[in-house]
Amino acid sequence: MEARNKKIEDWFAMVKQGQVVLPRFQRHEAWKPTQVAGLLENILREPPLPIGALLTLEVGDEELFHSRPIVGAPEPQSKPSLHLLDGQQRMTALWRSLNGDYPAHDVFVSLASAQPDDGETEVEVQPGVDAPVVRLIGRWDRRGVREPAWANDPVATLELGLIPLPILCPGSAGEATMKAWEAAVEHSPLFTREVGRRVDRLRQRVAKYDIPFLSLSSTTGRDTALDVFIRMNTSATPLKDFDIVVAQLESATGDSLHDMVEELADAVPLARNYGRIEDTILSVAALLMNKPPLKKTYLEMSFGKAFAEVWPRLKHGFRHGIEFLQSEAIFNDRSLPSEVAVYLTCALWADVPEHDFDKGGNARALIRKALWRCCYTDRYGKTSATRAYADYRVLRATIAGEATDMCELFDEESYPLPTLADLRAAGWPGRKDRLPRAIMATGLRRGGLDFADGASITATNFYSREFHHLFPVGVLSGDRKDERVNRALNCALITWTTNRRVGAQTPSTYIRARAEAAHLGEAGVRQRLESHLVPFDALVADDYDAFLDARAARIHTDMMDLCEGRSPA
């Protein structure tokens, strides 16, 4: 294996012809706009800076891996010559930016060079260095017009000292783009002979820039190529655990984990509401393999093959687990007290029989007990993965009727449930904090009716709700940073229109106004408040401390039922 070079114009010709493709297991784009700009600035400088070597795999009689084209490139019409193992982020950024293929950005280059110490580039510019600045301009649609409007006008951009990057693209497509640009600006006094020469020089810098590459021969085996891919990936955005498992699974079974994730997301669309579905999938899979959900587990070479074996159970667990979380009023990552709650719940549901109603009912009660103790205790505050694994093993055995040991999660001496004082002191659930969110979810489990329209809280309308101070900030201290104001017990999730009408009124005032406006009467308003476990009488008494005590008692009663696996009456 020896280092060789190809110029960008040669790489682009091969990409266009479908000769350079990506192994399907490669992750999707991960670069940020600043990384794209930095790459291009290294190429456009004179003298240029390196962008690193690529790693390729020569294709023999048959492709070792399923492949796909670089984003934005044509679909291959014949067998490719090279699989790009390392460097896809760089090649994708080059191809998309030079071909104007970013839907949310347009890329421009300054005609002038950055000056020493002007702060325009992250790399220090030395005197005598020609270093054009690259700018990625965000684009959006407004009433059918692509904003900002100046970026649509070649003359306006030239007035700003900018040219569109695609006119520098090598090959016939770039030449056509350049001619169209020249036709648009030729009558502008800013389009001088010197500007034309500057554009030609920049085009040459791009076309003739050498990108070095190392190439594995076509006799390289699948396992070797996979191992080299994992070890040699040198991207500025390192591989995640999921990316490595994608490669392992592809090598072991030929299956695409990306396709499997999409299949699962299509079957259980609400699963995406709980954060990165890829991370949750890995955690659930590890538990189903009887292993802790840790990086060292995912990096085992056998993980890919074992993943394929547990996949049917995993899908079953996700379908029933996410449905169960919804029924318990834990709708998404904004209401989620603990990340463990999602993957532990889905893993436990994976082995619950579909149509055995007795076992299903018993499992539901046990999983509810585990879920809410996960939310209300600090069992998973530290070393959560290993503790979740230990608890999963006992809980799974209990569901199967085989357990003899008590689950540590249920040990109240080591992991006590919150006291009334703990509930009273819990902070604001809008923050990512376990106990406040557990309190909020417990209240929502009663239905979470909106104060105005009476609609129950659901995964769909959750995002139209706001975190509302039952005793408004203005009625208490007037200071939004006051911890005494921002208590979980002083919060209810209601629609923004209802929230904005409250203002700085006492509870008795705005509740009376709400009852009169909606012709509900006291009974109707009481019902809606109680659906959040908000005690009506204590709220309208306008005594904040007494209200906190009364609501803490309501939450505590339901918490005790839930943490024993019972559905509160």
XYZ file of C-alpha atoms in Angstrom:
569
model
C 0.000 0.000 0.000
C 1.560 3.288 -1.119
C 0.497 6.907 -1.022
C -0.634 8.391 -4.330
C -2.260 11.642 -5.445
C -5.241 12.631 -7.536
C -6.270 16.155 -8.373
C -9.736 17.363 -7.396
C -10.773 17.483 -11.057
C -9.821 13.791 -11.391
C -11.662 12.809 -8.210
C -14.754 14.674 -9.409
C -14.648 12.945 -12.791
C -14.599 9.557 -11.033
C -17.413 10.532 -8.661
C -19.530 11.764 -11.572
C -18.961 8.508 -13.474
C -19.838 6.412 -10.412
C -16.297 5.066 -10.074
C -15.887 6.318 -6.476
C -18.659 5.328 -4.070
C -19.191 4.861 -0.338
C -19.624 1.545 1.462
C -23.228 1.551 2.644
C -22.137 1.208 6.280
C -20.547 4.675 6.193
C -22.346 7.134 8.416
C -24.245 10.051 6.945
C -22.970 13.616 6.797
C -21.678 14.885 10.128
C -19.747 18.045 9.287
C -20.762 21.512 10.434
C -20.589 24.582 8.146
C -17.407 25.794 9.853
C -15.677 22.522 8.974
C -16.755 22.823 5.339
C -15.459 26.402 5.192
C -12.125 25.433 6.738
C -11.641 22.626 4.212
C -12.280 24.946 1.273
C -10.030 27.694 2.625
C -7.124 25.233 2.852
C -7.592 24.407 -0.837
C -8.016 27.994 -2.053
C -4.955 29.369 -0.271
C -1.704 30.054 -2.045
C 0.350 28.242 -0.934
C -2.315 25.631 -0.088
C -2.612 23.665 3.140
C -3.185 19.880 3.308
C -6.610 18.412 3.999
C -5.382 14.902 4.859
C -5.150 11.646 2.954
C -8.100 9.520 1.892
C -8.319 5.748 2.327
C -9.837 3.684 -0.468
C -10.515 0.026 -1.170
C -10.041 -1.218 -4.718
C -13.015 -3.163 -6.078
C -12.262 -6.551 -7.626
C -14.650 -8.864 -9.431
C -17.321 -8.273 -6.782
C -17.902 -5.422 -4.323
C -17.056 -6.492 -0.754
C -19.759 -4.205 0.637
C -23.048 -2.805 -0.560
C -22.399 0.727 -1.764
C -24.117 4.055 -2.310
C -23.099 7.240 -4.137
C -21.751 10.329 -2.417
C -24.629 12.643 -1.493
C -25.653 14.653 -4.544
C -23.654 12.522 -6.991
C -25.273 10.513 -9.817
C -26.253 6.905 -9.227
C -23.536 4.555 -10.578
C -24.482 2.862 -13.849
C -21.786 0.199 -13.594
C -19.504 -1.466 -11.063
C -17.389 1.137 -9.209
C -13.596 1.096 -9.023
C -13.053 2.387 -5.480
C -14.861 2.324 -2.142
C -14.024 5.400 -0.073
C -13.329 4.070 3.443
C -11.989 7.229 5.071
C -12.558 10.752 3.809
C -16.229 10.704 2.914
C -16.926 13.832 5.002
C -14.246 15.722 3.072
C -15.260 14.398 -0.344
C -18.960 15.001 0.368
C -18.247 18.568 1.502
C -16.207 19.239 -1.641
C -18.761 17.735 -4.007
C -21.823 19.391 -2.464
C -20.278 22.830 -1.966
C -18.683 23.070 -5.424
C -21.864 21.788 -7.083
C -24.160 24.083 -5.062
C -25.969 21.110 -3.555
C -26.590 22.371 0.015
C -30.311 23.209 0.314
C -29.859 25.264 3.485
C -26.638 27.088 2.528
C -24.967 28.819 -0.376
C -21.174 29.014 -0.385
C -19.318 32.181 -1.374
C -15.637 33.077 -1.660
C -14.117 36.493 -1.036
C -12.239 37.962 -3.973
C -9.844 39.637 -1.578
C -7.458 37.737 0.657
C -7.779 37.748 4.417
C -5.229 40.058 5.964
C -2.830 39.136 8.801
C -4.560 39.324 12.188
C -7.925 40.440 10.769
C -9.672 37.557 12.549
C -11.619 36.408 9.467
C -10.053 32.952 9.354
C -9.290 30.509 12.144
C -5.835 29.838 10.663
C -3.306 32.615 11.152
C -2.512 34.351 7.855
C 1.137 35.193 7.283
C 2.249 38.179 5.184
C 2.516 37.248 1.511
C -0.078 34.443 1.774
C -3.161 34.690 -0.445
C -6.011 33.323 1.685
C -9.556 33.877 0.350
C -12.268 33.663 2.992
C -15.129 31.180 2.516
C -18.589 32.111 3.792
C -21.555 29.743 4.099
C -24.722 31.833 3.940
C -27.858 30.295 5.427
C -30.844 30.257 3.044
C -34.549 30.003 3.746
C -37.840 30.423 1.897
C -40.108 33.356 2.678
C -43.332 33.624 0.698
C -41.760 31.965 -2.292
C -38.598 34.095 -2.206
C -35.284 32.548 -1.253
C -33.785 34.716 1.468
C -31.545 36.611 1.901
C -32.501 38.179 -1.410
C -29.028 39.626 -2.089
C -27.624 36.087 -2.351
C -29.849 35.520 -5.408
C -28.277 38.450 -7.289
C -24.777 37.892 -8.762
C -24.225 41.665 -9.033
C -25.224 42.247 -5.398
C -22.852 39.535 -4.214
C -20.075 40.975 -6.363
C -20.684 44.359 -4.731
C -19.956 42.627 -1.420
C -16.700 41.286 -2.813
C -18.041 37.728 -3.037
C -18.298 35.162 -5.816
C -20.354 31.926 -5.697
C -18.169 28.887 -5.086
C -19.850 26.697 -7.786
C -18.242 28.826 -10.543
C -14.925 27.311 -9.386
C -16.119 23.709 -9.817
C -13.876 21.643 -12.124
C -15.324 20.167 -15.286
C -17.994 21.129 -17.776
C -20.673 21.774 -15.146
C -18.451 24.331 -13.440
C -17.609 25.977 -16.762
C -21.304 26.320 -17.589
C -21.992 27.811 -14.150
C -19.120 30.271 -14.593
C -20.345 31.382 -18.034
C -23.843 31.968 -16.659
C -22.368 34.025 -13.818
C -20.188 36.063 -16.207
C -23.233 36.797 -18.366
C -25.097 38.044 -15.283
C -22.331 40.413 -14.136
C -20.660 41.445 -17.419
C -22.345 44.868 -17.491
C -21.419 45.661 -13.896
C -18.505 48.096 -13.551
C -17.230 45.836 -10.771
C -16.593 43.005 -13.242
C -13.128 44.061 -14.307
C -10.425 42.207 -16.179
C -8.644 41.711 -12.849
C -11.749 40.073 -11.355
C -11.911 37.705 -14.323
C -8.244 36.785 -13.889
C -8.797 36.283 -10.155
C -11.647 33.852 -10.833
C -9.510 31.928 -13.340
C -6.675 31.597 -10.807
C -9.049 30.330 -8.122
C -10.543 27.806 -10.574
C -7.060 26.489 -11.299
C -6.250 26.181 -7.598
C -9.321 24.020 -7.062
C -8.893 21.847 -10.152
C -5.172 21.202 -9.648
C -5.231 20.678 -5.883
C -3.715 17.266 -5.057
C -5.535 15.033 -2.571
C -3.330 12.128 -1.442
C -4.828 8.697 -0.869
C -3.885 5.244 0.324
C -5.557 2.292 -1.329
C -6.174 -1.237 -0.058
C -5.892 -3.815 -2.820
C -8.872 -5.731 -4.147
C -7.556 -8.883 -2.428
C -8.217 -7.356 1.020
C -10.796 -9.347 3.010
C -14.018 -7.910 4.438
C -12.917 -8.228 8.066
C -9.566 -6.605 7.349
C -11.154 -3.724 5.450
C -13.654 -3.201 8.266
C -10.919 -3.237 10.904
C -8.848 -0.736 8.923
C -11.916 1.490 8.493
C -12.502 1.616 12.255
C -8.842 2.150 13.134
C -7.916 4.563 10.356
C -10.898 6.896 10.340
C -9.260 10.266 10.823
C -12.201 12.613 10.491
C -12.365 15.777 12.546
C -15.741 14.428 13.670
C -14.871 11.028 15.212
C -16.904 7.896 14.660
C -19.695 7.329 17.150
C -20.415 3.903 18.626
C -23.389 3.618 16.277
C -21.190 4.203 13.213
C -18.933 1.321 14.231
C -21.874 -1.029 14.816
C -23.204 -0.105 11.356
C -19.935 -1.344 9.881
C -19.855 -4.479 12.055
C -23.398 -5.466 11.105
C -22.766 -4.884 7.410
C -19.656 -7.050 7.587
C -21.276 -9.839 9.612
C -24.658 -10.118 7.892
C -24.766 -7.783 4.898
C -27.671 -5.926 6.528
C -27.830 -2.133 6.665
C -28.372 -0.797 10.169
C -29.438 2.539 8.676
C -32.241 0.736 6.833
C -33.188 -1.188 9.982
C -33.392 2.029 12.015
C -35.645 3.595 9.382
C -37.813 0.468 9.420
C -38.173 0.738 13.196
C -38.838 4.485 13.092
C -41.547 3.948 10.468
C -43.161 1.252 12.619
C -42.816 3.233 15.880
C -42.546 6.908 14.856
C -42.859 8.182 18.434
C -39.557 6.477 19.277
C -37.740 9.449 17.759
C -39.278 11.735 20.388
C -37.008 10.384 23.123
C -33.655 11.600 21.772
C -31.249 9.839 19.417
C -33.051 6.648 18.466
C -29.719 5.142 17.368
C -28.318 5.363 20.913
C -31.480 3.876 22.419
C -31.373 0.993 19.936
C -27.789 0.137 20.910
C -28.633 0.200 24.627
C -31.688 -2.035 24.200
C -29.761 -4.431 21.960
C -26.961 -4.756 24.517
C -29.417 -5.645 27.289
C -31.145 -8.206 25.070
C -27.710 -9.784 24.480
C -27.342 -9.962 28.259
C -24.558 -7.372 28.220
C -24.227 -3.887 29.764
C -24.971 -0.972 27.399
C -21.384 0.280 27.333
C -18.932 1.287 24.616
C -16.807 -1.801 25.216
C -19.872 -3.948 24.466
C -20.554 -2.153 21.183
C -16.921 -2.484 20.081
C -16.867 -6.264 20.439
C -16.478 -7.816 16.992
C -19.355 -10.195 17.735
C -21.794 -7.358 18.473
C -22.906 -6.932 14.854
C -23.865 -10.585 14.417
C -25.567 -10.724 17.823
C -27.447 -7.528 16.978
C -29.066 -9.186 13.969
C -30.134 -12.105 16.171
C -31.930 -9.929 18.761
C -33.487 -7.587 16.183
C -36.966 -9.225 16.140
C -37.160 -9.033 19.958
C -35.898 -5.457 19.873
C -38.647 -4.380 17.469
C -41.276 -6.032 19.675
C -39.829 -4.295 22.726
C -39.789 -0.883 21.082
C -43.350 -1.162 19.856
C -44.755 -2.097 23.247
C -42.255 -0.111 25.312
C -42.892 3.220 23.579
C -46.631 2.598 23.722
C -46.286 1.950 27.461
C -44.264 5.150 28.051
C -46.967 7.122 26.252
C -49.649 5.585 28.453
C -47.633 6.630 31.513
C -47.526 10.271 30.254
C -43.806 10.235 29.479
C -44.177 11.565 25.959
C -40.717 12.682 24.833
C -37.269 13.801 25.913
C -38.679 17.069 27.311
C -40.739 15.143 29.851
C -38.288 12.274 30.356
C -36.899 12.054 33.911
C -34.141 9.551 33.060
C -32.732 8.207 29.784
C -32.517 4.780 31.417
C -36.316 4.753 31.574
C -36.580 4.404 27.789
C -34.092 1.644 27.072
C -34.859 -0.357 30.227
C -38.601 -0.226 29.501
C -38.189 -1.268 25.857
C -35.806 -4.098 26.784
C -38.216 -5.467 29.396
C -41.172 -5.406 26.990
C -39.147 -7.337 24.398
C -39.895 -10.689 26.026
C -43.472 -10.078 27.175
C -45.776 -12.471 25.263
C -48.068 -10.768 22.767
C -51.313 -12.555 23.618
C -50.758 -14.047 27.091
C -52.964 -11.612 29.002
C -52.143 -12.921 32.482
C -48.389 -12.689 31.947
C -48.862 -9.403 30.115
C -50.794 -7.899 33.012
C -48.237 -9.039 35.569
C -45.398 -7.737 33.404
C -47.132 -4.382 32.995
C -47.373 -3.919 36.760
C -43.725 -4.900 37.273
C -42.478 -2.652 34.458
C -44.571 0.242 35.803
C -42.965 -0.249 39.213
C -39.488 -0.292 37.660
C -40.204 2.702 35.420
C -41.398 4.995 38.175
C -38.715 3.970 40.643
C -36.234 4.691 37.874
C -37.774 8.173 37.692
C -38.185 8.841 41.412
C -34.981 7.387 42.914
C -31.311 8.158 42.333
C -30.501 4.531 41.492
C -29.211 5.548 38.051
C -27.417 8.720 39.039
C -23.986 7.125 38.605
C -22.787 4.071 36.675
C -26.286 3.947 35.186
C -25.407 1.451 32.436
C -24.059 -1.244 34.755
C -26.873 -0.735 37.273
C -29.504 -0.871 34.530
C -27.937 -4.107 33.299
C -28.010 -5.638 36.803
C -31.649 -4.633 37.297
C -32.655 -5.808 33.828
C -31.345 -9.318 34.470
C -33.416 -9.701 37.645
C -36.526 -8.048 36.211
C -36.416 -10.143 33.037
C -36.121 -13.297 35.129
C -39.056 -12.133 37.262
C -41.213 -11.621 34.169
C -40.266 -15.145 33.045
C -41.108 -16.538 36.506
C -37.491 -17.508 37.214
C -36.207 -14.826 39.604
C -35.048 -15.608 43.122
C -33.236 -12.353 43.968
C -34.756 -8.970 44.761
C -34.085 -6.221 42.249
C -31.786 -3.598 43.766
C -33.939 -0.886 42.213
C -36.666 -1.868 44.689
C -34.397 -1.655 47.758
C -35.826 1.344 49.593
C -33.062 1.413 52.179
C -30.484 2.056 49.479
C -32.764 3.942 47.087
C -35.572 5.587 49.080
C -38.490 7.325 47.439
C -38.741 11.114 47.871
C -40.366 12.496 51.004
C -42.990 15.227 51.016
C -40.202 17.701 51.753
C -38.212 16.421 48.764
C -41.208 16.878 46.483
C -41.825 20.366 47.846
C -38.230 21.433 47.175
C -37.945 19.982 43.650
C -37.007 22.538 40.999
C -38.457 23.563 37.639
C -39.315 20.692 35.214
C -38.330 22.743 32.183
C -34.748 21.947 33.122
C -33.233 18.534 32.518
C -33.677 17.328 36.096
C -34.983 13.918 37.143
C -37.277 14.619 40.126
C -39.045 17.728 38.750
C -39.825 15.890 35.523
C -41.068 12.842 37.430
C -43.447 15.121 39.345
C -44.686 16.730 36.123
C -45.249 13.347 34.443
C -47.137 12.068 37.486
C -49.517 15.012 37.226
C -49.940 14.629 33.467
C -50.771 10.960 33.910
C -54.172 12.075 35.194
C -54.930 13.509 31.753
C -53.330 16.958 31.824
C -56.422 18.773 30.484
C -55.767 22.261 29.171
C -57.265 24.975 31.354
C -58.928 26.647 28.349
C -59.941 24.086 25.731
C -60.073 21.002 27.967
C -57.972 18.884 25.575
C -56.003 16.032 27.146
C -52.227 16.106 26.872
C -50.862 13.893 24.086
C -47.582 13.353 22.290
C -48.989 15.423 19.422
C -50.084 18.524 21.351
C -47.310 18.398 23.966
C -45.171 20.861 22.007
C -47.976 23.443 21.932
C -47.964 23.518 25.739
C -45.873 25.808 27.935
C -44.519 25.455 31.461
C -46.940 27.660 33.415
C -46.412 29.106 36.906
C -49.609 28.344 38.830
C -48.644 31.146 41.211
C -47.260 33.689 38.700
C -43.786 35.118 39.169
C -45.232 38.612 39.503
C -47.494 37.520 42.352
C -44.606 35.991 44.285
C -41.161 37.627 44.215
C -41.179 39.069 40.704
C -37.778 37.463 40.140
C -37.722 34.691 37.510
C -34.451 33.391 38.951
C -35.975 32.877 42.405
C -35.808 29.146 43.199
C -38.817 29.482 45.502
C -40.901 30.487 42.480
C -39.513 27.834 40.153
C -40.752 24.703 41.878
C -42.091 21.626 40.123
C -45.215 21.843 42.274
C -45.828 25.375 40.966
C -45.862 24.160 37.364
C -48.572 22.965 34.995
C -48.267 22.317 31.273
C -50.905 24.340 29.389
C -51.309 25.892 25.930
C -49.402 29.092 25.265
C -52.608 31.052 24.631
C -53.886 30.125 28.081
C -50.502 30.821 29.660
C -50.207 34.347 28.193
C -53.637 35.385 29.500
C -52.757 34.759 33.134
C -50.249 37.591 33.567
C -49.484 38.648 37.135
C -52.884 37.738 38.565
C -53.465 35.760 41.726
C -54.693 32.200 41.153
C -58.167 33.000 42.484
C -58.481 35.907 40.019
C -57.394 34.123 36.840
C -59.231 30.903 37.740
C -62.474 32.838 38.281
C -61.967 34.654 34.954
C -61.329 31.364 33.183
C -64.511 29.826 34.634
C -66.610 32.808 33.536
C -65.077 33.036 30.044
C -65.622 29.367 29.297
C -69.006 29.117 31.025
C -67.609 26.142 32.903
C -68.436 26.965 36.444
C -66.346 25.881 39.373
C -66.879 22.144 38.745
C -65.463 22.304 35.226
C -62.373 24.259 36.248
C -61.865 21.986 39.243
C -61.889 18.935 36.953
C -59.264 20.442 34.648
C -56.990 21.393 37.526
C -57.353 18.000 39.173
C -56.229 16.380 35.902
C -52.786 17.864 36.712
C -53.046 16.843 40.385
C -53.526 20.526 41.232
C -55.771 20.881 44.325
C -58.417 23.463 43.421
C -59.245 24.706 46.917
C -55.607 25.146 47.908
C -54.841 27.023 44.674
C -57.684 29.549 44.877
C -56.914 30.212 48.552
C -53.895 32.190 47.257
C -51.606 30.810 49.992
C -48.448 29.622 48.201
C -46.881 27.614 51.017
C -50.141 25.869 51.882
C -50.640 25.103 48.187
C -47.189 23.496 47.894
C -47.982 21.283 50.885
C -51.360 20.254 49.461
C -50.038 19.455 45.994
C -47.037 17.587 47.403
C -49.488 15.324 49.240
C -51.435 14.651 46.011
C -48.286 13.847 44.045
C -46.938 11.689 46.865
C -50.094 9.558 46.949
C -49.963 8.824 43.223
C -46.190 8.321 43.359
C -46.561 5.590 45.968
C -49.113 3.753 43.820
C -47.010 4.029 40.660
C -43.845 2.906 42.434
C -45.677 -0.228 43.545
C -46.845 -0.923 40.007
C -50.423 0.200 40.569
C -52.366 2.602 38.395
C -53.695 5.331 40.765
C -57.445 5.301 41.217
